[in-house]
Amino acid sequence: MLPGNPVDILLAKLQQRGGTVTDDTRKAYALLLGGDDDTPLIQQYWQYLVRLVHGDLGVSVTYYPARVSDVIATSLPWTIALVGISTILAASIGVALGMIAGWRPGTWLDSLVPATTLLAAVPYFWLALILVYLLSRVLGWLPGQGGYDVVLDPGWSWEFISSAIYYGILPALTIVIASLGGWLLGMRNMMVSTLSEDYILTARAKGLRERRIQLHYAARNAVLPSIAGFAISLGFVVSGSVVTEQVFSYPGIGSRLLQAVTNNDYALMQGVFLVITLAVLGANLAVDLLYGLIDPRTRAKG
């Protein structure tokens, strides 16, 4: 039902290279991409599920003749490294600052909460463009585009790894700044709410040290909603920040998804969506299992 046909795209590329297009050629390409007008739709879908069980996600139109699984395998580590580390840093810093701000409301740190919340409402692409202009164009501190120095061969050498880290600082900074406010505000509000509970008053009446009350009583209970949100955030790490990766021309899964949509590459889109779905489900399952260790109230009683 969508406009455009991936078979026509491949045939156009073949004609540009001087190839001859016939009816047999069209049928061969249609079979290669997993679709055929002579085969019922339900049978095509069953064949797709059978190939999916064997790890065959089809052939990518955008990167033809590369297979979808190979395209995802090469781009996924870039997104996990960039967005994953950035999300962990933003959550850790935001939760720590929110704990401090909520423990002592009215301090100078508490007054910064509205500013960080405002940054959380700023669109990723606008913040990315501002940082590229200031830190790359004006000051020249960091590269504005790419994932590594193109003169280097990708590998596990320190030269390549250091180049990838250097090129990833600016997009990572964008993600951290844009998402820090949400973690800080959520943890701060939960800390303020937790401090009014009876067990905090009881702990103080018992004469426990303030540091122990802050960490083991207040923060441990206040952080539970943030952990649930962190699970969802980690799941969506796989999808990457599509706009941010596009602004920085970063070779992650978000850029691949955008190119797949542009080129009607349905096989690559389906593969990316499948990986995103599995990542979200896996992250939520892991956190549900971890909840029993963090919150004793959720453990089954014998």
PDB file of C-alpha atoms in Angstrom:
ATOM      1  CA  MET A   1       0.000   0.000   0.000  1.00  0.00           C
ATOM      2  CA  LEU A   2       2.980   2.334   0.466  1.00  0.00           C
ATOM      3  CA  PRO A   3       4.233   4.229  -2.603  1.00  0.00           C
ATOM      4  CA  GLY A   4       7.391   2.920  -4.194  1.00  0.00           C
ATOM      5  CA  ASN A   5       8.682  -0.570  -4.812  1.00  0.00           C
ATOM      6  CA  PRO A   6      12.076  -1.879  -3.654  1.00  0.00           C
ATOM      7  CA  VAL A   7      12.253  -4.089  -6.745  1.00  0.00           C
ATOM      8  CA  ASP A   8      12.000  -0.998  -8.966  1.00  0.00           C
ATOM      9  CA  ILE A   9      14.823   0.625  -6.985  1.00  0.00           C
ATOM     10  CA  LEU A  10      17.139  -2.330  -7.577  1.00  0.00           C
ATOM     11  CA  LEU A  11      16.174  -2.501 -11.255  1.00  0.00           C
ATOM     12  CA  ALA A  12      16.932   1.216 -11.623  1.00  0.00           C
ATOM     13  CA  LYS A  13      20.386   0.652 -10.103  1.00  0.00           C
ATOM     14  CA  LEU A  14      20.915  -2.245 -12.528  1.00  0.00           C
ATOM     15  CA  GLN A  15      19.983  -0.070 -15.514  1.00  0.00           C
ATOM     16  CA  GLN A  16      22.346   2.674 -14.362  1.00  0.00           C
ATOM     17  CA  ARG A  17      25.173   0.134 -14.542  1.00  0.00           C
ATOM     18  CA  GLY A  18      24.230  -0.846 -18.090  1.00  0.00           C
ATOM     19  CA  GLY A  19      22.258  -3.990 -17.244  1.00  0.00           C
ATOM     20  CA  THR A  20      19.241  -5.271 -19.146  1.00  0.00           C
ATOM     21  CA  VAL A  21      15.891  -5.489 -17.395  1.00  0.00           C
ATOM     22  CA  THR A  22      13.468  -8.232 -18.430  1.00  0.00           C
ATOM     23  CA  ASP A  23      10.420  -9.864 -16.868  1.00  0.00           C
ATOM     24  CA  ASP A  24      12.613 -12.710 -15.637  1.00  0.00           C
ATOM     25  CA  THR A  25      14.971 -10.183 -14.042  1.00  0.00           C
ATOM     26  CA  ARG A  26      12.090  -8.512 -12.212  1.00  0.00           C
ATOM     27  CA  LYS A  27      10.791 -11.859 -10.970  1.00  0.00           C
ATOM     28  CA  ALA A  28      14.265 -12.895  -9.811  1.00  0.00           C
ATOM     29  CA  TYR A  29      14.683  -9.683  -7.824  1.00  0.00           C
ATOM     30  CA  ALA A  30      11.204 -10.071  -6.324  1.00  0.00           C
ATOM     31  CA  LEU A  31      12.061 -13.599  -5.174  1.00  0.00           C
ATOM     32  CA  LEU A  32      15.380 -12.363  -3.794  1.00  0.00           C
ATOM     33  CA  LEU A  33      13.598  -9.766  -1.656  1.00  0.00           C
ATOM     34  CA  GLY A  34      11.068 -12.321  -0.410  1.00  0.00           C
ATOM     35  CA  GLY A  35       8.029 -11.316  -2.431  1.00  0.00           C
ATOM     36  CA  ASP A  36       6.347 -12.636  -5.558  1.00  0.00           C
ATOM     37  CA  ASP A  37       3.025 -11.627  -7.100  1.00  0.00           C
ATOM     38  CA  ASP A  38       2.320 -15.278  -7.988  1.00  0.00           C
ATOM     39  CA  THR A  39       2.668 -16.393  -4.347  1.00  0.00           C
ATOM     40  CA  PRO A  40      -0.229 -15.781  -1.900  1.00  0.00           C
ATOM     41  CA  LEU A  41       0.490 -13.177   0.760  1.00  0.00           C
ATOM     42  CA  ILE A  42      -0.072 -15.591   3.643  1.00  0.00           C
ATOM     43  CA  GLN A  43       2.458 -17.992   2.125  1.00  0.00           C
ATOM     44  CA  GLN A  44       4.993 -15.173   1.740  1.00  0.00           C
ATOM     45  CA  TYR A  45       4.505 -14.268   5.390  1.00  0.00           C
ATOM     46  CA  TRP A  46       5.018 -17.890   6.459  1.00  0.00           C
ATOM     47  CA  GLN A  47       8.231 -18.063   4.439  1.00  0.00           C
ATOM     48  CA  TYR A  48       9.383 -14.864   6.121  1.00  0.00           C
ATOM     49  CA  LEU A  49       8.762 -16.362   9.579  1.00  0.00           C
ATOM     50  CA  VAL A  50      10.669 -19.534   8.667  1.00  0.00           C
ATOM     51  CA  ARG A  51      13.666 -17.493   7.481  1.00  0.00           C
ATOM     52  CA  LEU A  52      13.403 -15.352  10.609  1.00  0.00           C
ATOM     53  CA  VAL A  53      13.763 -18.410  12.839  1.00  0.00           C
ATOM     54  CA  HIS A  54      16.984 -19.262  10.994  1.00  0.00           C
ATOM     55  CA  GLY A  55      18.335 -15.717  11.447  1.00  0.00           C
ATOM     56  CA  ASP A  56      17.738 -14.691   7.833  1.00  0.00           C
ATOM     57  CA  LEU A  57      16.306 -11.145   7.792  1.00  0.00           C
ATOM     58  CA  GLY A  58      16.535 -10.763   4.030  1.00  0.00           C
ATOM     59  CA  VAL A  59      18.588  -8.606   1.671  1.00  0.00           C
ATOM     60  CA  SER A  60      18.953  -4.859   2.115  1.00  0.00           C
ATOM     61  CA  VAL A  61      17.948  -2.692  -0.835  1.00  0.00           C
ATOM     62  CA  THR A  62      19.946   0.297   0.405  1.00  0.00           C
ATOM     63  CA  TYR A  63      23.175  -1.693   0.836  1.00  0.00           C
ATOM     64  CA  TYR A  64      22.536  -4.342  -1.816  1.00  0.00           C
ATOM     65  CA  PRO A  65      23.742  -7.091  -1.974  1.00  0.00           C
ATOM     66  CA  ALA A  66      24.526  -6.985   1.774  1.00  0.00           C
ATOM     67  CA  ARG A  67      22.205  -8.937   4.049  1.00  0.00           C
ATOM     68  CA  VAL A  68      20.134  -7.123   6.673  1.00  0.00           C
ATOM     69  CA  SER A  69      21.741  -9.075   9.514  1.00  0.00           C
ATOM     70  CA  ASP A  70      25.198  -7.939   8.384  1.00  0.00           C
ATOM     71  CA  VAL A  71      24.118  -4.279   8.140  1.00  0.00           C
ATOM     72  CA  ILE A  72      22.625  -4.367  11.638  1.00  0.00           C
ATOM     73  CA  ALA A  73      25.658  -6.206  13.047  1.00  0.00           C
ATOM     74  CA  THR A  74      28.060  -3.530  11.763  1.00  0.00           C
ATOM     75  CA  SER A  75      26.019  -0.511  12.907  1.00  0.00           C
ATOM     76  CA  LEU A  76      24.600  -1.799  16.217  1.00  0.00           C
ATOM     77  CA  PRO A  77      27.880  -1.598  18.202  1.00  0.00           C
ATOM     78  CA  TRP A  78      28.216   2.099  17.321  1.00  0.00           C
ATOM     79  CA  THR A  79      24.772   2.914  18.723  1.00  0.00           C
ATOM     80  CA  ILE A  80      25.237   0.749  21.820  1.00  0.00           C
ATOM     81  CA  ALA A  81      28.574   2.423  22.552  1.00  0.00           C
ATOM     82  CA  LEU A  82      27.330   5.981  21.973  1.00  0.00           C
ATOM     83  CA  VAL A  83      23.734   6.040  23.194  1.00  0.00           C
ATOM     84  CA  GLY A  84      24.228   3.298  25.789  1.00  0.00           C
ATOM     85  CA  ILE A  85      27.139   4.960  27.564  1.00  0.00           C
ATOM     86  CA  SER A  86      25.459   8.378  27.261  1.00  0.00           C
ATOM     87  CA  THR A  87      22.234   7.045  28.784  1.00  0.00           C
ATOM     88  CA  ILE A  88      24.106   5.411  31.670  1.00  0.00           C
ATOM     89  CA  LEU A  89      26.063   8.620  32.330  1.00  0.00           C
ATOM     90  CA  ALA A  90      22.944  10.825  32.162  1.00  0.00           C
ATOM     91  CA  ALA A  91      20.986   8.499  34.463  1.00  0.00           C
ATOM     92  CA  SER A  92      23.836   8.143  36.980  1.00  0.00           C
ATOM     93  CA  ILE A  93      24.616  11.866  37.141  1.00  0.00           C
ATOM     94  CA  GLY A  94      20.934  12.865  37.152  1.00  0.00           C
ATOM     95  CA  VAL A  95      19.980  10.414  39.906  1.00  0.00           C
ATOM     96  CA  ALA A  96      22.976  11.442  42.051  1.00  0.00           C
ATOM     97  CA  LEU A  97      22.224  15.163  41.682  1.00  0.00           C
ATOM     98  CA  GLY A  98      18.502  14.550  42.228  1.00  0.00           C
ATOM     99  CA  MET A  99      19.273  12.674  45.439  1.00  0.00           C
ATOM    100  CA  ILE A 100      21.352  15.578  46.742  1.00  0.00           C
ATOM    101  CA  ALA A 101      18.794  18.200  45.657  1.00  0.00           C
ATOM    102  CA  GLY A 102      15.897  16.270  47.203  1.00  0.00           C
ATOM    103  CA  TRP A 103      17.771  15.620  50.442  1.00  0.00           C
ATOM    104  CA  ARG A 104      18.219  19.345  51.067  1.00  0.00           C
ATOM    105  CA  PRO A 105      15.438  21.272  49.252  1.00  0.00           C
ATOM    106  CA  GLY A 106      16.003  24.968  48.730  1.00  0.00           C
ATOM    107  CA  THR A 107      19.778  24.820  48.178  1.00  0.00           C
ATOM    108  CA  TRP A 108      21.583  26.248  45.129  1.00  0.00           C
ATOM    109  CA  LEU A 109      21.457  22.838  43.436  1.00  0.00           C
ATOM    110  CA  ASP A 110      17.706  22.697  43.904  1.00  0.00           C
ATOM    111  CA  SER A 111      17.420  26.056  42.132  1.00  0.00           C
ATOM    112  CA  LEU A 112      19.090  24.572  39.044  1.00  0.00           C
ATOM    113  CA  VAL A 113      16.302  22.023  38.541  1.00  0.00           C
ATOM    114  CA  PRO A 114      14.120  24.349  36.376  1.00  0.00           C
ATOM    115  CA  ALA A 115      17.098  25.047  34.073  1.00  0.00           C
ATOM    116  CA  THR A 116      17.847  21.341  33.589  1.00  0.00           C
ATOM    117  CA  THR A 117      14.160  20.649  33.012  1.00  0.00           C
ATOM    118  CA  LEU A 118      14.134  23.311  30.311  1.00  0.00           C
ATOM    119  CA  LEU A 119      17.067  21.576  28.612  1.00  0.00           C
ATOM    120  CA  ALA A 120      15.104  18.313  28.682  1.00  0.00           C
ATOM    121  CA  ALA A 121      12.389  20.002  26.619  1.00  0.00           C
ATOM    122  CA  VAL A 122      14.856  21.202  23.977  1.00  0.00           C
ATOM    123  CA  PRO A 123      14.694  19.122  20.748  1.00  0.00           C
ATOM    124  CA  TYR A 124      17.720  16.905  20.189  1.00  0.00           C
ATOM    125  CA  PHE A 125      18.475  18.240  16.712  1.00  0.00           C
ATOM    126  CA  TRP A 126      18.388  21.900  17.830  1.00  0.00           C
ATOM    127  CA  LEU A 127      20.722  21.270  20.750  1.00  0.00           C
ATOM    128  CA  ALA A 128      22.977  19.193  18.497  1.00  0.00           C
ATOM    129  CA  LEU A 129      23.227  22.006  15.941  1.00  0.00           C
ATOM    130  CA  ILE A 130      24.023  24.545  18.674  1.00  0.00           C
ATOM    131  CA  LEU A 131      26.799  22.364  20.111  1.00  0.00           C
ATOM    132  CA  VAL A 132      28.235  21.682  16.658  1.00  0.00           C
ATOM    133  CA  TYR A 133      28.332  25.402  15.937  1.00  0.00           C
ATOM    134  CA  LEU A 134      29.934  26.352  19.264  1.00  0.00           C
ATOM    135  CA  LEU A 135      32.311  23.464  19.983  1.00  0.00           C
ATOM    136  CA  SER A 136      33.193  22.480  16.427  1.00  0.00           C
ATOM    137  CA  ARG A 137      32.803  25.497  14.146  1.00  0.00           C
ATOM    138  CA  VAL A 138      33.673  28.365  16.495  1.00  0.00           C
ATOM    139  CA  LEU A 139      36.054  26.821  19.028  1.00  0.00           C
ATOM    140  CA  GLY A 140      37.292  23.881  16.954  1.00  0.00           C
ATOM    141  CA  TRP A 141      37.596  21.611  19.984  1.00  0.00           C
ATOM    142  CA  LEU A 142      35.716  18.605  18.626  1.00  0.00           C
ATOM    143  CA  PRO A 143      34.856  17.159  15.193  1.00  0.00           C
ATOM    144  CA  GLY A 144      31.317  17.883  14.080  1.00  0.00           C
ATOM    145  CA  GLN A 145      30.620  14.846  11.886  1.00  0.00           C
ATOM    146  CA  GLY A 146      31.538  11.202  11.494  1.00  0.00           C
ATOM    147  CA  GLY A 147      32.241   8.321  13.834  1.00  0.00           C
ATOM    148  CA  TYR A 148      36.024   8.136  13.393  1.00  0.00           C
ATOM    149  CA  ASP A 149      38.892   9.445  11.299  1.00  0.00           C
ATOM    150  CA  VAL A 150      38.292   8.069   7.793  1.00  0.00           C
ATOM    151  CA  VAL A 151      42.023   7.588   7.142  1.00  0.00           C
ATOM    152  CA  LEU A 152      42.076   4.833   9.784  1.00  0.00           C
ATOM    153  CA  ASP A 153      41.097   1.213   9.222  1.00  0.00           C
ATOM    154  CA  PRO A 154      38.368   0.032  11.634  1.00  0.00           C
ATOM    155  CA  GLY A 155      39.725  -2.435  14.164  1.00  0.00           C
ATOM    156  CA  TRP A 156      40.686  -2.961  17.786  1.00  0.00           C
ATOM    157  CA  SER A 157      43.816  -0.822  17.603  1.00  0.00           C
ATOM    158  CA  TRP A 158      44.188   1.936  20.186  1.00  0.00           C
ATOM    159  CA  GLU A 159      44.523   4.522  17.420  1.00  0.00           C
ATOM    160  CA  PHE A 160      41.094   3.640  16.014  1.00  0.00           C
ATOM    161  CA  ILE A 161      39.433   3.311  19.438  1.00  0.00           C
ATOM    162  CA  SER A 162      40.772   6.686  20.594  1.00  0.00           C
ATOM    163  CA  SER A 163      39.571   8.259  17.341  1.00  0.00           C
ATOM    164  CA  ALA A 164      36.075   6.765  17.826  1.00  0.00           C
ATOM    165  CA  ILE A 165      35.975   8.101  21.407  1.00  0.00           C
ATOM    166  CA  TYR A 166      37.116  11.555  20.250  1.00  0.00           C
ATOM    167  CA  TYR A 167      34.467  11.714  17.515  1.00  0.00           C
ATOM    168  CA  GLY A 168      31.781  10.420  19.890  1.00  0.00           C
ATOM    169  CA  ILE A 169      32.260  13.059  22.606  1.00  0.00           C
ATOM    170  CA  LEU A 170      30.083  15.707  20.947  1.00  0.00           C
ATOM    171  CA  PRO A 171      27.032  13.506  20.132  1.00  0.00           C
ATOM    172  CA  ALA A 172      27.319  11.898  23.571  1.00  0.00           C
ATOM    173  CA  LEU A 173      27.383  15.333  25.200  1.00  0.00           C
ATOM    174  CA  THR A 174      24.214  16.233  23.304  1.00  0.00           C
ATOM    175  CA  ILE A 175      22.371  13.170  24.602  1.00  0.00           C
ATOM    176  CA  VAL A 176      23.573  13.661  28.192  1.00  0.00           C
ATOM    177  CA  ILE A 177      22.603  17.350  28.332  1.00  0.00           C
ATOM    178  CA  ALA A 178      19.191  16.732  26.754  1.00  0.00           C
ATOM    179  CA  SER A 179      18.249  13.840  29.057  1.00  0.00           C
ATOM    180  CA  LEU A 180      19.910  14.880  32.327  1.00  0.00           C
ATOM    181  CA  GLY A 181      17.035  17.105  33.484  1.00  0.00           C
ATOM    182  CA  GLY A 182      14.422  14.353  33.399  1.00  0.00           C
ATOM    183  CA  TRP A 183      16.463  12.040  35.632  1.00  0.00           C
ATOM    184  CA  LEU A 184      17.315  14.862  38.047  1.00  0.00           C
ATOM    185  CA  LEU A 185      13.731  16.078  38.402  1.00  0.00           C
ATOM    186  CA  GLY A 186      12.281  12.592  38.832  1.00  0.00           C
ATOM    187  CA  MET A 187      14.772  11.586  41.519  1.00  0.00           C
ATOM    188  CA  ARG A 188      14.465  14.929  43.310  1.00  0.00           C
ATOM    189  CA  ASN A 189      10.678  14.679  43.565  1.00  0.00           C
ATOM    190  CA  MET A 190      10.829  11.078  44.774  1.00  0.00           C
ATOM    191  CA  MET A 191      13.398  12.002  47.436  1.00  0.00           C
ATOM    192  CA  VAL A 192      11.193  14.821  48.748  1.00  0.00           C
ATOM    193  CA  SER A 193       8.230  12.426  48.866  1.00  0.00           C
ATOM    194  CA  THR A 194      10.253   9.683  50.567  1.00  0.00           C
ATOM    195  CA  LEU A 195      11.541  12.007  53.304  1.00  0.00           C
ATOM    196  CA  SER A 196       7.975  12.415  54.584  1.00  0.00           C
ATOM    197  CA  GLU A 197       7.570   8.672  55.187  1.00  0.00           C
ATOM    198  CA  ASP A 198       7.323   7.271  58.721  1.00  0.00           C
ATOM    199  CA  TYR A 199      10.368   4.993  58.383  1.00  0.00           C
ATOM    200  CA  ILE A 200      12.599   8.046  57.763  1.00  0.00           C
ATOM    201  CA  LEU A 201      11.293   9.612  60.993  1.00  0.00           C
ATOM    202  CA  THR A 202      11.846   6.301  62.799  1.00  0.00           C
ATOM    203  CA  ALA A 203      15.423   6.032  61.484  1.00  0.00           C
ATOM    204  CA  ARG A 204      16.204   9.532  62.749  1.00  0.00           C
ATOM    205  CA  ALA A 205      14.587   8.773  66.107  1.00  0.00           C
ATOM    206  CA  LYS A 206      16.868   5.731  66.429  1.00  0.00           C
ATOM    207  CA  GLY A 207      19.863   8.030  66.069  1.00  0.00           C
ATOM    208  CA  LEU A 208      21.203   6.658  62.786  1.00  0.00           C
ATOM    209  CA  ARG A 209      23.769   8.730  60.918  1.00  0.00           C
ATOM    210  CA  GLU A 210      22.354  11.135  58.304  1.00  0.00           C
ATOM    211  CA  ARG A 211      24.535   9.578  55.603  1.00  0.00           C
ATOM    212  CA  ARG A 212      23.097   6.142  56.300  1.00  0.00           C
ATOM    213  CA  ILE A 213      19.539   7.448  56.279  1.00  0.00           C
ATOM    214  CA  GLN A 214      20.169   9.277  53.007  1.00  0.00           C
ATOM    215  CA  LEU A 215      21.634   6.306  51.152  1.00  0.00           C
ATOM    216  CA  HIS A 216      20.083   3.203  52.699  1.00  0.00           C
ATOM    217  CA  TYR A 217      16.603   4.477  53.567  1.00  0.00           C
ATOM    218  CA  ALA A 218      15.670   7.481  51.428  1.00  0.00           C
ATOM    219  CA  ALA A 219      17.662   7.046  48.203  1.00  0.00           C
ATOM    220  CA  ARG A 220      17.186   3.276  48.009  1.00  0.00           C
ATOM    221  CA  ASN A 221      13.410   3.649  47.973  1.00  0.00           C
ATOM    222  CA  ALA A 222      13.286   6.830  45.904  1.00  0.00           C
ATOM    223  CA  VAL A 223      15.385   5.360  43.091  1.00  0.00           C
ATOM    224  CA  LEU A 224      12.958   2.521  42.288  1.00  0.00           C
ATOM    225  CA  PRO A 225      10.848   4.479  39.726  1.00  0.00           C
ATOM    226  CA  SER A 226      14.061   5.711  38.084  1.00  0.00           C
ATOM    227  CA  ILE A 227      15.236   2.124  37.687  1.00  0.00           C
ATOM    228  CA  ALA A 228      12.009   1.231  35.902  1.00  0.00           C
ATOM    229  CA  GLY A 229      12.469   4.218  33.592  1.00  0.00           C
ATOM    230  CA  PHE A 230      16.095   3.270  33.068  1.00  0.00           C
ATOM    231  CA  ALA A 231      15.026  -0.162  31.802  1.00  0.00           C
ATOM    232  CA  ILE A 232      12.849   1.413  29.129  1.00  0.00           C
ATOM    233  CA  SER A 233      15.641   3.856  28.219  1.00  0.00           C
ATOM    234  CA  LEU A 234      18.165   1.035  27.872  1.00  0.00           C
ATOM    235  CA  GLY A 235      15.767  -0.855  25.638  1.00  0.00           C
ATOM    236  CA  PHE A 236      15.428   2.092  23.299  1.00  0.00           C
ATOM    237  CA  VAL A 237      19.216   2.482  23.190  1.00  0.00           C
ATOM    238  CA  VAL A 238      19.157   0.070  20.264  1.00  0.00           C
ATOM    239  CA  SER A 239      16.937   2.378  18.235  1.00  0.00           C
ATOM    240  CA  GLY A 240      19.450   5.116  18.876  1.00  0.00           C
ATOM    241  CA  SER A 241      18.776   8.782  18.578  1.00  0.00           C
ATOM    242  CA  VAL A 242      17.853   8.930  14.910  1.00  0.00           C
ATOM    243  CA  VAL A 243      17.963  12.717  14.622  1.00  0.00           C
ATOM    244  CA  THR A 244      21.162  13.061  16.638  1.00  0.00           C
ATOM    245  CA  GLU A 245      22.952  10.443  14.561  1.00  0.00           C
ATOM    246  CA  GLN A 246      21.749  12.149  11.383  1.00  0.00           C
ATOM    247  CA  VAL A 247      23.045  15.559  12.502  1.00  0.00           C
ATOM    248  CA  PHE A 248      26.483  14.132  13.315  1.00  0.00           C
ATOM    249  CA  SER A 249      26.524  11.652  10.377  1.00  0.00           C
ATOM    250  CA  TYR A 250      27.176   8.953  12.966  1.00  0.00           C
ATOM    251  CA  PRO A 251      27.247   5.353  11.614  1.00  0.00           C
ATOM    252  CA  GLY A 252      24.712   3.969  14.088  1.00  0.00           C
ATOM    253  CA  ILE A 253      21.473   2.026  13.816  1.00  0.00           C
ATOM    254  CA  GLY A 254      19.440   5.251  13.773  1.00  0.00           C
ATOM    255  CA  SER A 255      21.108   6.425  10.562  1.00  0.00           C
ATOM    256  CA  ARG A 256      20.526   3.017   8.981  1.00  0.00           C
ATOM    257  CA  LEU A 257      16.833   3.167   9.897  1.00  0.00           C
ATOM    258  CA  LEU A 258      16.457   6.621   8.358  1.00  0.00           C
ATOM    259  CA  GLN A 259      18.163   5.499   5.144  1.00  0.00           C
ATOM    260  CA  ALA A 260      15.930   2.416   5.043  1.00  0.00           C
ATOM    261  CA  VAL A 261      12.802   4.582   5.252  1.00  0.00           C
ATOM    262  CA  THR A 262      14.125   6.900   2.540  1.00  0.00           C
ATOM    263  CA  ASN A 263      14.867   4.006   0.163  1.00  0.00           C
ATOM    264  CA  ASN A 264      11.759   1.870   0.869  1.00  0.00           C
ATOM    265  CA  ASP A 265      14.064  -0.776   2.307  1.00  0.00           C
ATOM    266  CA  TYR A 266      11.352  -2.780   4.045  1.00  0.00           C
ATOM    267  CA  ALA A 267      13.610  -5.705   4.978  1.00  0.00           C
ATOM    268  CA  LEU A 268      16.056  -3.432   6.810  1.00  0.00           C
ATOM    269  CA  MET A 269      13.204  -1.573   8.527  1.00  0.00           C
ATOM    270  CA  GLN A 270      11.667  -4.846   9.718  1.00  0.00           C
ATOM    271  CA  GLY A 271      15.045  -6.041  10.975  1.00  0.00           C
ATOM    272  CA  VAL A 272      15.709  -2.841  12.931  1.00  0.00           C
ATOM    273  CA  PHE A 273      12.209  -2.828  14.433  1.00  0.00           C
ATOM    274  CA  LEU A 274      12.633  -6.471  15.464  1.00  0.00           C
ATOM    275  CA  VAL A 275      15.932  -5.740  17.212  1.00  0.00           C
ATOM    276  CA  ILE A 276      14.392  -2.712  18.972  1.00  0.00           C
ATOM    277  CA  THR A 277      11.438  -4.806  20.179  1.00  0.00           C
ATOM    278  CA  LEU A 278      13.663  -7.580  21.509  1.00  0.00           C
ATOM    279  CA  ALA A 279      15.917  -5.041  23.230  1.00  0.00           C
ATOM    280  CA  VAL A 280      12.995  -3.351  25.025  1.00  0.00           C
ATOM    281  CA  LEU A 281      11.523  -6.677  26.140  1.00  0.00           C
ATOM    282  CA  GLY A 282      14.930  -7.966  27.266  1.00  0.00           C
ATOM    283  CA  ALA A 283      15.743  -4.814  29.233  1.00  0.00           C
ATOM    284  CA  ASN A 284      12.379  -4.846  31.021  1.00  0.00           C
ATOM    285  CA  LEU A 285      12.745  -8.540  31.852  1.00  0.00           C
ATOM    286  CA  ALA A 286      16.224  -7.946  33.283  1.00  0.00           C
ATOM    287  CA  VAL A 287      15.010  -5.096  35.488  1.00  0.00           C
ATOM    288  CA  ASP A 288      11.979  -7.079  36.662  1.00  0.00           C
ATOM    289  CA  LEU A 289      14.342  -9.822  37.793  1.00  0.00           C
ATOM    290  CA  LEU A 290      16.638  -7.245  39.392  1.00  0.00           C
ATOM    291  CA  TYR A 291      13.762  -5.684  41.320  1.00  0.00           C
ATOM    292  CA  GLY A 292      13.744  -8.631  43.710  1.00  0.00           C
ATOM    293  CA  LEU A 293      17.282  -7.795  44.795  1.00  0.00           C
ATOM    294  CA  ILE A 294      16.700  -4.051  45.038  1.00  0.00           C
ATOM    295  CA  ASP A 295      13.267  -4.022  46.686  1.00  0.00           C
ATOM    296  CA  PRO A 296      12.772  -6.745  49.332  1.00  0.00           C
ATOM    297  CA  ARG A 297       9.010  -6.061  49.334  1.00  0.00           C
ATOM    298  CA  THR A 298       8.682  -7.701  45.910  1.00  0.00           C
ATOM    299  CA  ARG A 299      10.218 -11.002  46.978  1.00  0.00           C
ATOM    300  CA  ALA A 300       7.937 -13.984  47.387  1.00  0.00           C
ATOM    301  CA  LYS A 301       7.403 -15.089  50.954  1.00  0.00           C
ATOM    302  CA  GLY A 302       7.557 -18.747  51.802  1.00  0.00           C
TER     303      GLY A 302
END
